[in-house]
XYZ file of C-alpha atoms in Angstrom:
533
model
C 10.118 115.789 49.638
C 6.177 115.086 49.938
C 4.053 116.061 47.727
C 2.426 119.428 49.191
C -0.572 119.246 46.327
C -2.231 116.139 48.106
C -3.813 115.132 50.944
C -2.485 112.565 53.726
C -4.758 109.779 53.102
C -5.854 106.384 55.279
C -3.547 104.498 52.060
C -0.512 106.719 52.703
C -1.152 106.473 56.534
C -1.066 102.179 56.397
C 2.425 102.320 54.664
C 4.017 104.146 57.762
C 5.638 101.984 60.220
C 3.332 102.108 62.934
C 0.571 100.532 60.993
C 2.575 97.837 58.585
C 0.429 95.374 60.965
C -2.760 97.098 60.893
C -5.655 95.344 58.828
C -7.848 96.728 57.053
C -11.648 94.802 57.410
C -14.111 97.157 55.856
C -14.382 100.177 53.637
C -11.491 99.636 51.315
C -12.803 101.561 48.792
C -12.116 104.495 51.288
C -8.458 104.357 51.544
C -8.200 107.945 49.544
C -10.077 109.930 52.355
C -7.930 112.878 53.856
C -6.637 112.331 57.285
C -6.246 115.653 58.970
C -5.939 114.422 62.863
C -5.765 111.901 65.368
C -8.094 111.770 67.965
C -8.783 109.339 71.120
C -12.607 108.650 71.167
C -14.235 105.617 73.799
C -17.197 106.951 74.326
C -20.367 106.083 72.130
C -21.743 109.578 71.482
C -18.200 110.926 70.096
C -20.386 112.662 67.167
C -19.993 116.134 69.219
C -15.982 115.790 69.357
C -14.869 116.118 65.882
C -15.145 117.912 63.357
C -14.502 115.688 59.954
C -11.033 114.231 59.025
C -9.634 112.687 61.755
C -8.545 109.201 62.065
C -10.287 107.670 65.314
C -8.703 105.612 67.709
C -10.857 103.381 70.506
C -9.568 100.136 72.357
C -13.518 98.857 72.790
C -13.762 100.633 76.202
C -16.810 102.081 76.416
C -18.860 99.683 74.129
C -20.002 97.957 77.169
C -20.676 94.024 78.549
C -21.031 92.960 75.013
C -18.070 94.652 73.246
C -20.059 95.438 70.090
C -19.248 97.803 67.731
C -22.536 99.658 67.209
C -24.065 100.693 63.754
C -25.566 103.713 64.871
C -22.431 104.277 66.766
C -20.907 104.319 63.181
C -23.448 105.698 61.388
C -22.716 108.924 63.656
C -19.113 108.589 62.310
C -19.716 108.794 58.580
C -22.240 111.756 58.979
C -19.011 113.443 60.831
C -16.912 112.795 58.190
C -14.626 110.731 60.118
C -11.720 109.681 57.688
C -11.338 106.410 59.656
C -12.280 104.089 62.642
C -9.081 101.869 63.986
C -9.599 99.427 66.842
C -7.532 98.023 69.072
C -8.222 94.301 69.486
C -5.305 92.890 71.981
C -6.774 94.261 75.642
C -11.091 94.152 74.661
C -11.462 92.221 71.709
C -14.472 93.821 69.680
C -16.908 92.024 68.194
C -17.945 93.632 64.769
C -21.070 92.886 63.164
C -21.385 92.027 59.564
C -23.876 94.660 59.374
C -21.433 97.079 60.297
C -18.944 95.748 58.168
C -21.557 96.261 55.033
C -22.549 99.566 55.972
C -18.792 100.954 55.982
C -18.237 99.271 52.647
C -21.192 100.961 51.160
C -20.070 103.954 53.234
C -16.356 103.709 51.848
C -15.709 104.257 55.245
C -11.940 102.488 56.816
C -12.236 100.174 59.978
C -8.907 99.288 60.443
C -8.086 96.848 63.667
C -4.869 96.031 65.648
C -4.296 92.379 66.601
C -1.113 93.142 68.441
C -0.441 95.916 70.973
C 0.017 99.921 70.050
C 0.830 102.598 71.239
C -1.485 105.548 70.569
C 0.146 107.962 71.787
C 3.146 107.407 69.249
C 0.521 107.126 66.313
C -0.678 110.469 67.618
C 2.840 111.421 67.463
C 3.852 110.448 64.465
C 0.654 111.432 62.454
C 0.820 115.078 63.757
C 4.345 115.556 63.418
C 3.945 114.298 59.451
C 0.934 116.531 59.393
C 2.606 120.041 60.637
C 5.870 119.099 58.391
C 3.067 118.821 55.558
C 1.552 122.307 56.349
C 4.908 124.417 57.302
C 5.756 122.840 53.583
C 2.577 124.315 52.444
C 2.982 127.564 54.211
C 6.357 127.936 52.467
C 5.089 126.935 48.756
C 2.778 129.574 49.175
C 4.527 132.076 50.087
C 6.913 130.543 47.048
C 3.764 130.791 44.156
C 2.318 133.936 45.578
C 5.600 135.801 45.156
C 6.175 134.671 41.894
C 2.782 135.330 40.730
C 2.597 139.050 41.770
C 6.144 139.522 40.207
C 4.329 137.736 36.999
C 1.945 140.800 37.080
C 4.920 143.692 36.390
C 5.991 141.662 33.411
C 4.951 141.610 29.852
C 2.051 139.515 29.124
C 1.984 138.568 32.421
C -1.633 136.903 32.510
C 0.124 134.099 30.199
C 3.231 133.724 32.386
C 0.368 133.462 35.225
C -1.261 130.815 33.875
C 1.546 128.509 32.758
C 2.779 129.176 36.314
C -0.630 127.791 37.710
C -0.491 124.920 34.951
C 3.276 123.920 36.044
C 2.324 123.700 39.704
C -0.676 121.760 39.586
C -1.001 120.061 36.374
C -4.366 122.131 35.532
C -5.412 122.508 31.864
C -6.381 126.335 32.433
C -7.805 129.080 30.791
C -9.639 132.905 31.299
C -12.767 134.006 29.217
C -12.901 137.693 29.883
C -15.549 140.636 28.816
C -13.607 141.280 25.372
C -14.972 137.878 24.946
C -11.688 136.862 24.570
C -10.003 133.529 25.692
C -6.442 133.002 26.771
C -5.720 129.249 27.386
C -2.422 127.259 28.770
C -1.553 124.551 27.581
C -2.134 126.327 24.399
C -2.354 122.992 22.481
C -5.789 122.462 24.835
C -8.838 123.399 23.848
C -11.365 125.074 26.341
C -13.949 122.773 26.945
C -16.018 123.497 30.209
C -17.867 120.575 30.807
C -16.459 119.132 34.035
C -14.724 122.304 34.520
C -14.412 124.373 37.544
C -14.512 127.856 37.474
C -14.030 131.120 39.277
C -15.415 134.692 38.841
C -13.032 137.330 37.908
C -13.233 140.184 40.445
C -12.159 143.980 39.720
C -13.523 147.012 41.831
C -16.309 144.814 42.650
C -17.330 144.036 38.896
C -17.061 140.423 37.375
C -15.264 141.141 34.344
C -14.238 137.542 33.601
C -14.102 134.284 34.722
C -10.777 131.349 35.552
C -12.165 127.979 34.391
C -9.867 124.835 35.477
C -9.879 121.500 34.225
C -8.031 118.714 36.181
C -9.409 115.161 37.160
C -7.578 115.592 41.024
C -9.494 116.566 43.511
C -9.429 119.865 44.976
C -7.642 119.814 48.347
C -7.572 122.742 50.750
C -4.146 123.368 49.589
C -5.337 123.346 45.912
C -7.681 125.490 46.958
C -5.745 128.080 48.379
C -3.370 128.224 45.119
C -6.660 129.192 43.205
C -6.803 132.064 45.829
C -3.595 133.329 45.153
C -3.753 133.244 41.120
C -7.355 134.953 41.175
C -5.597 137.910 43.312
C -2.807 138.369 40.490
C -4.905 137.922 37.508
C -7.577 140.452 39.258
C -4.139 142.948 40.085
C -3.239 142.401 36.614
C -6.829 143.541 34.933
C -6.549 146.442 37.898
C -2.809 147.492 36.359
C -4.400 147.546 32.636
C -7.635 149.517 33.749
C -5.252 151.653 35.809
C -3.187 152.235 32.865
C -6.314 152.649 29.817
C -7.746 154.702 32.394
C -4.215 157.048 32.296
C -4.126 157.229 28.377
C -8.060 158.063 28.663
C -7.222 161.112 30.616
C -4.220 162.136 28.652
C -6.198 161.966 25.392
C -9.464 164.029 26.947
C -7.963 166.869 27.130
C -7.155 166.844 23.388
C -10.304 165.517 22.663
C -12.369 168.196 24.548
C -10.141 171.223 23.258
C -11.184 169.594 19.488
C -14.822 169.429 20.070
C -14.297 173.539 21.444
C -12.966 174.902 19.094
C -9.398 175.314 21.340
C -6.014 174.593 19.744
C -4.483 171.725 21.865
C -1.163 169.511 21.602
C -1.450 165.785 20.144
C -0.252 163.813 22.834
C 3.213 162.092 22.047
C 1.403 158.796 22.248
C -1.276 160.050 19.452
C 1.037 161.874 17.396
C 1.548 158.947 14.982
C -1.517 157.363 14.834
C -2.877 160.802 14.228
C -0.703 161.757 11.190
C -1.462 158.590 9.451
C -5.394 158.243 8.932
C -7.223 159.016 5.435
C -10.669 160.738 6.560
C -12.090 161.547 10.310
C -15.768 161.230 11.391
C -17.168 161.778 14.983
C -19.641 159.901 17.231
C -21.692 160.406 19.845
C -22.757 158.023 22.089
C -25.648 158.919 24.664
C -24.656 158.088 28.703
C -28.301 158.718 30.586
C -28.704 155.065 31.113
C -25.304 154.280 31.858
C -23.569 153.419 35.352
C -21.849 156.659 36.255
C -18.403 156.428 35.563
C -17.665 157.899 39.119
C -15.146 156.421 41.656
C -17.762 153.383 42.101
C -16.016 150.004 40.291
C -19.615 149.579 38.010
C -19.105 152.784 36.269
C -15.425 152.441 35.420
C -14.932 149.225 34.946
C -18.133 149.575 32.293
C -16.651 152.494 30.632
C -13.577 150.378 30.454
C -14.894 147.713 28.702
C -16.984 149.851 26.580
C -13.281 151.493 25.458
C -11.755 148.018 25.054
C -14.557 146.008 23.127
C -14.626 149.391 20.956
C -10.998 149.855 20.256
C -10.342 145.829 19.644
C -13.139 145.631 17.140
C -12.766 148.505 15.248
C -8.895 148.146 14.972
C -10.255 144.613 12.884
C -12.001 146.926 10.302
C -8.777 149.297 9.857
C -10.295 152.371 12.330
C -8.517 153.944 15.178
C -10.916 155.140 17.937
C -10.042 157.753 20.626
C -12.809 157.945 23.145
C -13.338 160.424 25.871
C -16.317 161.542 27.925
C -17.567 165.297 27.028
C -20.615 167.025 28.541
C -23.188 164.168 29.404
C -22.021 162.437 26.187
C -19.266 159.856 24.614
C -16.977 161.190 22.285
C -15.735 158.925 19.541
C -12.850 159.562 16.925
C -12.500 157.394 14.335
C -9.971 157.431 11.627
C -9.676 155.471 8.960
C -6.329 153.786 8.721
C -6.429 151.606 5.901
C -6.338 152.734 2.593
C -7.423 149.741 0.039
C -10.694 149.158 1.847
C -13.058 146.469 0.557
C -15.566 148.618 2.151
C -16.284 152.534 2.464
C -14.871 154.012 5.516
C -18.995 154.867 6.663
C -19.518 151.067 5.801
C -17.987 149.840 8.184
C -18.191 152.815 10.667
C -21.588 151.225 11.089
C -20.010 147.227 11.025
C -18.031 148.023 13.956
C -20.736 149.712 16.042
C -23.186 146.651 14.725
C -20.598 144.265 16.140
C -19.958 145.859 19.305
C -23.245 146.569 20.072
C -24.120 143.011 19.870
C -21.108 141.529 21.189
C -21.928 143.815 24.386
C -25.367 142.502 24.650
C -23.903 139.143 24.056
C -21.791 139.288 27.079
C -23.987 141.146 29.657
C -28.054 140.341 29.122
C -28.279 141.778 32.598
C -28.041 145.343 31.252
C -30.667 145.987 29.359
C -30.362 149.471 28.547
C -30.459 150.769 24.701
C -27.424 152.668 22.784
C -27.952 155.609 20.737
C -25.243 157.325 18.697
C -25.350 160.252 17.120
C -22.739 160.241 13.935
C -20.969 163.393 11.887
C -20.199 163.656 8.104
C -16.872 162.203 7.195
C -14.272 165.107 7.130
C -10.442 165.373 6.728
C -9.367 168.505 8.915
C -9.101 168.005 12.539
C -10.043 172.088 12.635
C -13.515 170.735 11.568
C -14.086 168.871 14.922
C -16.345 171.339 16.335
C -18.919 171.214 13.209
C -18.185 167.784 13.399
C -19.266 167.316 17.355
C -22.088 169.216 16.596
C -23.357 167.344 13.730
C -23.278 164.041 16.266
C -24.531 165.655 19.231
C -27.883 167.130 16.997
C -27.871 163.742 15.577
C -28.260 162.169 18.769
C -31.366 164.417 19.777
C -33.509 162.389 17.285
C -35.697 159.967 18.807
C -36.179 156.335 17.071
C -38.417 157.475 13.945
C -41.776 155.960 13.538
C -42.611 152.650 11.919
C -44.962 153.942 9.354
C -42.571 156.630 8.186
C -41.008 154.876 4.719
C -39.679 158.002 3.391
C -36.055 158.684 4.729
C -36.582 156.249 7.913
C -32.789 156.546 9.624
C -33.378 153.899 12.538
C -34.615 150.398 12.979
C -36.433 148.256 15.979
C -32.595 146.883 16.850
C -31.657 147.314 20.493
C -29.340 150.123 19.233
C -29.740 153.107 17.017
C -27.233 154.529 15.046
C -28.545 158.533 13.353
C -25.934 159.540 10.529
C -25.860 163.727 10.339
C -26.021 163.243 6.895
C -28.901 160.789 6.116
C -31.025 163.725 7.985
C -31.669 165.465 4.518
C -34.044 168.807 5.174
C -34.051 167.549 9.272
C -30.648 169.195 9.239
C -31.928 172.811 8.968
C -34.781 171.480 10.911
C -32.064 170.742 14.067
C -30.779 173.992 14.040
C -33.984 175.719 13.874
C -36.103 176.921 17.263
C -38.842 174.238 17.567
C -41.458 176.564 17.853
C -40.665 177.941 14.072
C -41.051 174.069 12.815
C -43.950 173.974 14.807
C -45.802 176.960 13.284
C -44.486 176.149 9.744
C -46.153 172.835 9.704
C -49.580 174.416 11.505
C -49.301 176.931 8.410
C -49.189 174.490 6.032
C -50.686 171.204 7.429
C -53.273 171.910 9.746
C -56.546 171.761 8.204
C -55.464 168.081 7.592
C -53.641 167.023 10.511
C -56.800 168.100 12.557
C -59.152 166.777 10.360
C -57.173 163.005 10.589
C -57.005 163.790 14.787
C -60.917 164.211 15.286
C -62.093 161.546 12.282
C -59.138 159.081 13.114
C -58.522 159.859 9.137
C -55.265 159.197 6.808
C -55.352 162.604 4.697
C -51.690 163.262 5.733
C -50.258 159.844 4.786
C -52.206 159.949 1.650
C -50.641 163.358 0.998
C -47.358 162.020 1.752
C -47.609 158.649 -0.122
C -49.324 160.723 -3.720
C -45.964 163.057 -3.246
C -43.697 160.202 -2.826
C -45.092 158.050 -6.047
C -45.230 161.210 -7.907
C -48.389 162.342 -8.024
C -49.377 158.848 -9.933
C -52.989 157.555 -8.119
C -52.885 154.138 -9.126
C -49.265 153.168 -7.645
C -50.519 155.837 -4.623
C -53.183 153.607 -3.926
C -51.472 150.315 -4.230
C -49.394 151.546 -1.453
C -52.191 152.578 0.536
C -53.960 149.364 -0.101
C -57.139 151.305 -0.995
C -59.734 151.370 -3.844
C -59.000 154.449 -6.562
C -62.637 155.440 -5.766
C -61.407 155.764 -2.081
C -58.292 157.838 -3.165
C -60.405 160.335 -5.500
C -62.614 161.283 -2.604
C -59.207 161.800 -0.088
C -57.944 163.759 -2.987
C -61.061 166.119 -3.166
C -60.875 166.427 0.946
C -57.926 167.190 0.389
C -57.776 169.990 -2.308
C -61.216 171.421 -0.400
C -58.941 172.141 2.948
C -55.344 173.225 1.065
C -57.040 175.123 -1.537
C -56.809 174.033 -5.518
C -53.551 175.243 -5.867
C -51.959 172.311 -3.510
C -50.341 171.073 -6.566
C -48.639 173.587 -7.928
C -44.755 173.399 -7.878
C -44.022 176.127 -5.158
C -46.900 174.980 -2.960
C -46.083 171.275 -3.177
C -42.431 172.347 -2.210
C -43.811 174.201 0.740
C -45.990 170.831 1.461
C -43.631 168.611 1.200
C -41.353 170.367 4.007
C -44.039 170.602 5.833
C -45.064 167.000 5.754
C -40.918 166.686 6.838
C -41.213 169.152 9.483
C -44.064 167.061 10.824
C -42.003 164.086 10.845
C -39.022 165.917 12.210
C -41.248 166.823 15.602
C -43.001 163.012 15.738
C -39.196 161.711 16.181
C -38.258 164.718 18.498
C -41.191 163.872 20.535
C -42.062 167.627 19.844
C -45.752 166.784 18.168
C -48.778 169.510 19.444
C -51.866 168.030 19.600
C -53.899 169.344 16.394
């Protein structure tokens, strides 16, 4: 049976009968071009009647008195991708030029020529007929590969089975890199190197979530070409099937997720029963969606969430924590247990590892979005009855803003593309978030501003020094160090000070007072609350 993977060449053509006695005078180095018809050309502007591929066939003809074979006649030829030129020679001899000759060996273009009689229309024949056999053959295999690939889909692990299917039918080393950033490779002794590698973008709802690299030293030939087709089509059905299904156990866990965060008594779905029973402390996230694709019926916003759900469950499953995610509200809801229980590292620890790591690894694989992550995270607890508290430890977590660079004492975010807010590192900020604004507001007026108008209309510092000389203890010379001011400068900030607050300032009670006050301030700065003094 031929060999459906490759093309009929000008070498395979000269071993059929017809052409044992054919001779082959220039372009040798062609032999491997595809031959994809037969066609009967005498006149000299021919350029307009193919179409690349074909094998051309003149007797001399039309070259006129002199019988030359013209270069520019050839010329014409190679830019139509003629496979090869045969000729003829019994009835018009044809004088070739050595010209000619050089330009179809630095062309690599066949001139083949017939000393004895032939009959073209048998060539014609026979070519065609060998052509058509070749393509009903292909037609079939096809059909054959993309059968078995779409049954490869309904099976276990079937976007393995795909790929040693692809590898056994042409040879390819293989392999898919998808948005987990993770690589599945066949042969599996091979190692995925993509230099010299071809690949393909995995499509899904319109999204690129991974890409089919190939590695072979053949050439691709139409037919080639059209296996590739068929393989992308499964392994894209077979990412559709697992979104299809994640998206399935999303919605079945929701519900129980969104009863939790309520306050509503709900049933642990069968397929969270176990995992739920078995877990040594809870803690709840909340992950902010305004910049997000919508996760609508458009592909962006599911597949996103998708992967999102996927990067997060992989790499927090490495660090011993279960994650159940749902969308609540405007929000993300994240529930992590802790599953392992001889930790290297506290359960919080690496809480924060895992959103480190997927934050990055996110960024990592899609620079295009640009957007920032906030989360929002509760105390750890160990009844699920606390989820409510819980949710709304996150969600008031999440309403903090980054907080300012200068702010040293009790800073809980950095300059990272991502922010992670712990409930608990909030100190007095959590009676703050559950407090009307407008009471912070007035409490800090109360208490702070003499100074914080005095530091808005002379561009002064007497709040940070305040807030630096309560930090160090009340001790001027480290207060000033930190300030990276003369003592002399400190002494008169001090008296400024005590002349607008009154010389009690330093008394216990109204340094208390003070000192929430200075918080409060803080508090509105990173809600993005702050009056103008």
């Amino acid at each position: 049976m031929m060999n459906s993977f490759d093309s009929f060449t000008v070498a395979e053509m000269l071993k059929r009968p017809l052409f044992q006695k054919a001779k082959v005078i220039a372009g040798q180095g062609g032999l491997n071009r595809a031959v994809r018809w037969v066609h009967v050309l005498e006149i000299m502007d021919g350029s307009s009647y193919v179409k690349g591929g074909e094998l051309v066939l003149m007797t001399g003809v039309g070259l006129g008195e002199e019988k030359e074979l013209k270069l520019d006649y050839v010329r014409e030829l190679v830019e139509s991708k003629v496979a090869a030129l045969s000729i003829e020679m019994v009835h018009d001899f044809v004088v070739i030029p050595d010209a000619v000759k050089q330009f179809a060996d630095e062309q690599q273009f066949p001139i083949l020529i017939f000393e004895e009689p032939v009959s073209f229309v048998e060539i014609t024949q026979d070519i065609h007929t060998r052509l058509i056999a070749s393509h009903q053959d292909q037609l079939l295999s096809l059909e054959r590969i993309s059968t078995q690939f779409l049954q490869l889909t309904l099976q276990p692990q079937g976007l393995k089975k795909i790929l040693q299917l692809l590898h056994k039918e042409t040879g390819f080393v293989v392999w898919i890199e998808d948005y987990l950033g993770k690589t599945l490779i066949y042969p599996e002794t091979e190692k995925p190197l993509k230099k010299h590698s071809i690949h393909r973008p995995i499509m899904v709802l319109d999204v690129n979530i991974g890409d089919l690299y190939i590695r072979t030293t053949r050439k691709l030939t139409e037919y080639l070409n059209l296996i590739i087709d068929r393989v992308m089509i499964a392994i894209a059905q077979e990412y559709l099937r697992q979104f299809l299904l994640e998206e399935w156990e999303m919605e079945e866990g929701k519900k129980w997720m969104v009863d939790l965060v309520g306050g509503r008594q709900s049933e642990v779905p069968s397929s969270l029963l176990t995992v739920v029973q078995k877990r040594n402390g809870w803690v709840l996230c909340a992950i902010s969606q305004d910049e997000w694709p919508p996760a609508d019926e458009s592909g962006m916003g599911r597949v996103f969430l998708m992967k999102l759900i996927r990067m997060m469950q992989h790499l927090f499953e490495q660090k011993g924590i279960k994650g159940w995610v749902a969308p609540v509200e405007n929000r993300l809801a994240i529930i992590l247990a802790d599953h392992q229980t001889f930790a290297a590292d506290p359960f919080m620890e690496r809480v924060e590892k895992g959103f480190h790591s997927l934050f990055s690894q996110f960024r990592r694989l899609h620079p295009q979005l640009m957007f920032r992550w906030k989360v929002g995270i509760s105390h750890v607890f160990d009844d699920l009855a606390q989820m409510p508290q819980a949710w709304e430890q996150a969600s008031l977590a999440l309403s903090m803003e980054e907080m300012p660079e200068d702010f040293q004492g009790g800073k809980v975010a950095d300059a990272s593309p991502h922010t992670l807010i712990h409930y608990e590192k909030l100190q007095a900020w959590q009676l703050f978030l559950h407090m009307d604004t407008s009471a912070v507001q007035s409490f800090v007026d109360l208490h702070l501003g003499p100074l914080l108008r005095y530091d808005a209309k002379n561009k002064a510092n007497l709040v940070r020094t305040l807030e630096i000389y309560f930090q160090t203890g009340l001790q001027k010379q480290q207060t000033a160090k930190c300030l990276f001011i003369h003592r002399q400068t400190l002494y008169y900030r001090l008296e400024q000070i005590a002349a607008m607050l009154g010389d009690d300032w330093e008394s216990p009670d109204r340094r208390l007072a003070l000192e929430m006050a200075l918080s409060g301030y803080r508090f509105l700065l990173a809600r993005k609350k702050k009056r103008d003094w």
